Structure formats: structure tokens, C-alpha cells
Amino acid sequence: MDGDYWLDVHQDVSARFGSVIELLEEAAECEVLPADSAEGELARLRAQHRSVTDLELRMPIVAPMKAGKSTIINAIVGYDLLPARNEAMTTIPTRIELADDLDEPMLELTEADADMFTRLIAELAEDVTQNFQAAVDEFAHLKPLLIALRDRILTQIPEQAKGRARVLDVLTQINDLARLASFFTHERDVVGRLSDAPTLRTPYWHWPELAMGAGRGRLSIVDTPGPDESGFAARLTGAVRDQLEKSHVVLVVLDYTAMGREADEKIKALTDPIVRQLGRSKLYAVVNKVDQRRPGSRDADGVRRFVAVDLGLTAGGPGERVFETKGRLGLVAARTLAALEREGEGLVIAESPAVHDLVWEQFEDPEDREEALATWTHDRLRRRADKKWKESGIPDVLGHVIGRLREKAVPILLESALDLLWAQLTSLNETVELRVRAAAADASLVKRQLKELEGELRQLRDLRNGMPDVESLSRRIQTQLDTHLRLLRTSGAEVLAALSDLPEEGGQHALRKVFDWSVQQAKDLKSKLPAGGKDKGNQVMVFADRDEAVRHLNKITNTLSGPLQTALEYGRDSLAEAATRIADDEIERQDSWARPIIERASRRLAAEFDVELSVPDLRISVGEVEVSSIGLQETTSDTKKTRTVEKKTREWKYWLKIVPRKTTVEEEYIEKVKRYRVDEAVVREKLRAAFNERVDEITREIGGYVADELSAQLKEYYDGLDAFLLRYHGNLEQALEDAGQSRSRQAEITRRLDSIGRRAKEHLTAVEGFKRQLADGTSGT
């Protein structure tokens, strides 16, 4: 089916969604929906309806630091929207919505998240006051924020910020607060506790690639932390996972000038959990900064093939999944086109900062720049900016994104919406039937059932109160991970021991086979050492040339840090899997206690009032964590030397003349010539310390984050069960109240409930029809 077919279906579903919300609002007025939860439930439905109506395409962008992610986002928006600096900036995922109804950007946080940040400010104020200098030493660029925290100048984070300056201020603050929270204590998982990603709604320039017409789609970009953000990388918990689950395309940005660097390698580690969750078909790659390509470098086809193979994007051909961009060129062109769109013929070319940036990007000669500013017309400027916009490669990316929206995202979005509507209507229909039947039943029966429900609600609350807290969950997880930790530390020790003498017989364990090749590689290093002074049986190498010493040091550290990093990544996965199994056991245990209560209540009420009642499908899942790299260290030394020198002397001869003479002498001196000393034992010890420190950190992260995530998910699980029984309870109470009304009032209530029930069934029939249409359409795609 083509995109237009899906767009037609989308309009019908969107209209149906709106009608269902109106019906639910009426049901809330009749107290069919519990008053204390109705407004929150309706608010979530309205938000989902907006997403469906706007045909929102969510596109997370993943990139290492300085790959040009912010530049590309700013180019899409048409102006410098995101904050940027030399130090790491993005800590918290932020959703950027391109909006047609705004004149200036607006940042929105949920009430819960704004309150969390406000509480975090108070906590950090205490930490900063006690450790101010240590914090300044670690984060010199954040000194103004640290002072504001120490002096209690910063006191709260608002739910809403308007205008670019204020938006950037608040966005920078929340990212830096999250960074500081992680510095002071790893247990403060700000990212994992977000109820939703902050939403930055912004006006944008209408690039021609949109070309979808009014109401035909909106692009939302999710700005994510980079993989070289220690502790923040691929943590698929809370808001991060939620944003990925709702995404249709994931864009990976790589830096052409640093192809093959470690951060780019770690992109694969970051994308792997995304791929497992969303499928590799949603993954696209952008190689940025290709305008810095030099003669003899890998050409465009070569880059595409390399990246496609590296990230496994071979399906459909690399030309369809891997793109090259010139982010800076795209940004200056977009800013110019946006200025022309905004100001038209009123744009003063010589005075426009956007035009200046475009011209400066194009010409190096000052005279050429001045001539362009003085002579270009608006038409010529527009043609030049449009040409450079196309040359930037960003239009190709956007074109494929929009194409995917039409072909793939619409049915995905519709399927999600229809599943939600079906669940809501089924529950509404069942609840209305229960209310009507209970109103006609004997009051003593209704009261008995209310008493039974109250007992079941108490049982659920007792189970909730007996749930282990985050701290005890974390301790339990970490205790049960001890075996895996011992294996991981043994694996690291074996790799490091390979540089000297590895015993012939080592302990056999599940990780050993992973490192056989790397251990042998480390042992082979012994026979390939470069020339240089040696002592302690090749344990220390001394070099006169710094580059040669660095090459040797790199050879050792690269040989060892590679398998150590593999050990960390493999061990991380092993630990995460073990932690997940522990969490699954806890989930299964809680579910085995709670679900029978719900099922018993549903069966009893169904039998007593002759209605069909279904049990909700409430599921719990646990996220993952990422590993950062290991640091390296080198040592140097000075040397004493001797030299031969000529000295002049004067002698008196018999004719009373002074005769100069030259003599050769040996003298000692200290020459400031550096010797570069590479002590393999020191390198090993530094790597061992870094490795074990990271193992400890991974354990804390897994124990803390999984426990925190599990606790939050269990709370949500019990909230859902509570809401399920409370809806029954509320309607039985209301049925008793209905029975006490006058006959005319009872008749009016019954007519209204019958009307709600009848329309719910009509909507259910329509939704089921849409679901069949969707199934037929996707099977024929």
C-alpha cells in the first residue's frame, strides 16, 4: 500500500480517536471512570491523540561528542537552537518538536520532573557546599553553576521556559545538574527517573523536503547523550527507553575526520540494544564533515560500504541507509534560507549575520566576501543558499526520513493507537455493564461484593508495602552477582598476566574462550619489542626518542586494553543478564502473589452480575547499562652524560711572550635530554586498577539502576492493579447510590449509561474493522 492510502486511513482513525475521548469524558462525568484517576488517564489519551493526529515521526540522533549532531539538528531547525561548548553537553535525552504554532521556542517538563530537579538542587547544594573545591577542580567550566548552588541562588526548575535565551538556560541547567548528581553519587540516576523526556517545541524553516502538506506529518528529533558520555550512554531505562520505543527511525551520526576512533566503535555498542529493541531496519547512518575529505582518502562509495558493513546496514544497499553530510554548510545555508523565508525582500543582505556566515563559508578572500555582500541580489542569494543546502547532504537524509514516515511509520502508529482504543473501549464496556447490572441487583449482594473488593484491595496494598525497597533490591542484586564478578576479574588478570608469564594451566570458566586469542596476542608481543635499552628482563624499556616510546607504550596498551575492554563489555552483558534474571525472579514472585487476587475478583464479579470481565496485561521490563573506556599513562626520565671539550691555556715563553695552547679534557655534565621509560609493570598496574575500578562502577550501576528501574516498574504494576479493582469498587458504590435515586433519576442514569455502552460497542466494532484493514494493508505491502 502507498503512503496516500495510509494517510487516508490515518485521518479516519484520528477522527475516531477524538470521538472515543469525548465518550470517555462523558463516562467520567457519570463516574464510570474513578474521579481520582480519570483526569490523568484522559490527559494521557489526549496527548496520544495529538501524536496520532499530528502523525509524529520520532527520530533519535545518536553520536559521539563533536561529531556534529547539534549542528545537524540546528540545520534542520534553521537556527542555532541547541547549546554547545567544548565540554560534554547532552546528558538528558530531549525531544525537539518542530511546531507550526509558535513564534519562539518553548521548553516543557512534566510536573513530576520539574519537582525532581528542584529537589535535586537542594540535595546538590549540600554536596557542593561540603565539596566545593573538588567539584570546581573536576568541573571548572561549571563554576558559575557550582557557586549558584553553594550560595542557594538557584532554587528551582520551572515546568515551562519560553524564548531561546531562557530555554537554553534551563536546558543547560538540567543537563549539568544531572552530570553533577552522577559525580557526587552514582546512585542518583536522574536519567532513569525521568517520567518523560523534556520537550523542546520550536518554530522551524519549512524545508522543501517536508512537502507533505498541512496535517501530513511532523518530525520530532530526540537529542540523546553520546556513547563517550561515561555513565550515560546506552542506558535504556526510564525516559530513554520510552523515547526509543516510540521512535520510527534512529539516526547514527559519525565523524568523518575521526572514522575508526574509539567513540565510533562504541556507537555499535550503543546501537546494539536499540537494534534488539527496534530492529536494524530502523537504523540509518550519517557520516558528517565530509567537506574535510582530502585527496587519496576513502571516497563516498567507500565510506558508505565501510559504515554499512560496520553497523550491519547492508539490507537495501548502503546508498539507501548511509548518507554523507556537510553539517556546517547545511547550517549556514539553512539559516540563510530561513532568514529569507522570514524577512523576504526586507532582508538587508550586507547586515544579515546568517548571510555573513554563508559568504564566509564560501569565500576565503576578503575581497570576494565584500563583493558578494555588496552585489548579490535576493534571488542570487536564495539560489546560492539553496544550492549549498542541497550540497550539504541533509536534504537526502530528510527525504528518506519522510519517505519512511509515509511507507512504514503510519501503519505502526495506527496499530499502536488502535490497540490503545481497543483496550479502553473494552474496559469501558465491561465497567458500564457491571454498573447497570449492579444497580438492578439486590443491595445486600452489592454490599457483599464491595466488602470482598475492599479485602482484596487491602491484600494488594499489603503486597505493595512488603515489596523490597530500592536499597535492599540493589544489595540483593549485587550479592548475587559476586560469582560473575569473580569470573570477570579473573579474566582481566589473565589478560594482564599474558604480558609476563601466564601459567600453563589456568582456571576454566565461561569467559575464558573469549580471551584465548587476546592472551596469545599479548604473549606474542614479547617477540616483537622494538629496539631500546632493557632491564628487568624486558619489564622496562628505555627510549631516547619520545615517538618510539609512545609507539611501544601504545603497542602494549592497545594489545591489552582491547581484550580488557572486550572483557568489560562481555562481563557487562553477563552481569546485566544475571541482574535481569534476578529482577525477573522478583517480578514472577510478585506477580504470583498479586495476579490471583485480580483474577479471583474478576471471576467472582462476572459470575455474580453475569458480565464478562477481563484481566489487564501488565508487563515489567528492565534496561541495560553501557561501559566506558580505560585511561593510559606514560613515564619519562633524565640522563647524566660526559663529553670531551677543548680548553684554551696561555703559557709564558722565554722571550716573554704569551703563547695560546689548546688541550682536550673530559668533563661530566647533566644534559636535559629526556629519556622515555616504559615500565610494563606500571602499565599493567594502571590498567588493572582502571579495569577493577570500572568493574566496581559497572556493578554499582547495574545494582543501582536495575533495582531502581525494577522498583519503579513494580510500583507501576501495583498502581495498575489498584486502578483495576478501584474501577470495579467505584462503580459498585455508584450503583448503590443510583438505586437510592428517584425512579425518574434512575431512568435517566440508565438511559445515559445504555447510551455510553451502545456507543462504546459501536466504536469497538469500528476499531476492530480498522485493525482488520490494517492487517490486510500491511500483509499486502
mmCIF file with all atom_site columns, C-alpha atoms in Angstrom, residues 4 127 129 146 262 486 766:
data_model
loop_
_atom_site.group_PDB
_atom_site.id
_atom_site.type_symbol
_atom_site.label_atom_id
_atom_site.label_alt_id
_atom_site.label_comp_id
_atom_site.label_asym_id
_atom_site.label_entity_id
_atom_site.label_seq_id
_atom_site.pdbx_PDB_ins_code
_atom_site.Cartn_x
_atom_site.Cartn_y
_atom_site.Cartn_z
_atom_site.occupancy
_atom_site.B_iso_or_equiv
_atom_site.pdbx_formal_charge
_atom_site.auth_seq_id
_atom_site.auth_comp_id
_atom_site.auth_asym_id
_atom_site.auth_atom_id
_atom_site.pdbx_PDB_model_num
ATOM 1 C CA . ASP A 1 4   ? -1.524  8.153   0.479  1.00 0.00 ? 4   ASP A CA 1
ATOM 2 C CA . ASP A 1 127 ? 27.084  18.352  48.417 1.00 0.00 ? 127 ASP A CA 1
ATOM 3 C CA . THR A 1 129 ? 28.911  23.309  49.967 1.00 0.00 ? 129 THR A CA 1
ATOM 4 C CA . LEU A 1 146 ? 28.523  25.487  41.457 1.00 0.00 ? 146 LEU A CA 1
ATOM 5 C CA . GLU A 1 262 ? 37.044  4.514   19.859 1.00 0.00 ? 262 GLU A CA 1
ATOM 6 C CA . ARG A 1 486 ? 34.955  -13.054 40.291 1.00 0.00 ? 486 ARG A CA 1
ATOM 7 C CA . ALA A 1 766 ? -15.197 0.256   14.095 1.00 0.00 ? 766 ALA A CA 1
#
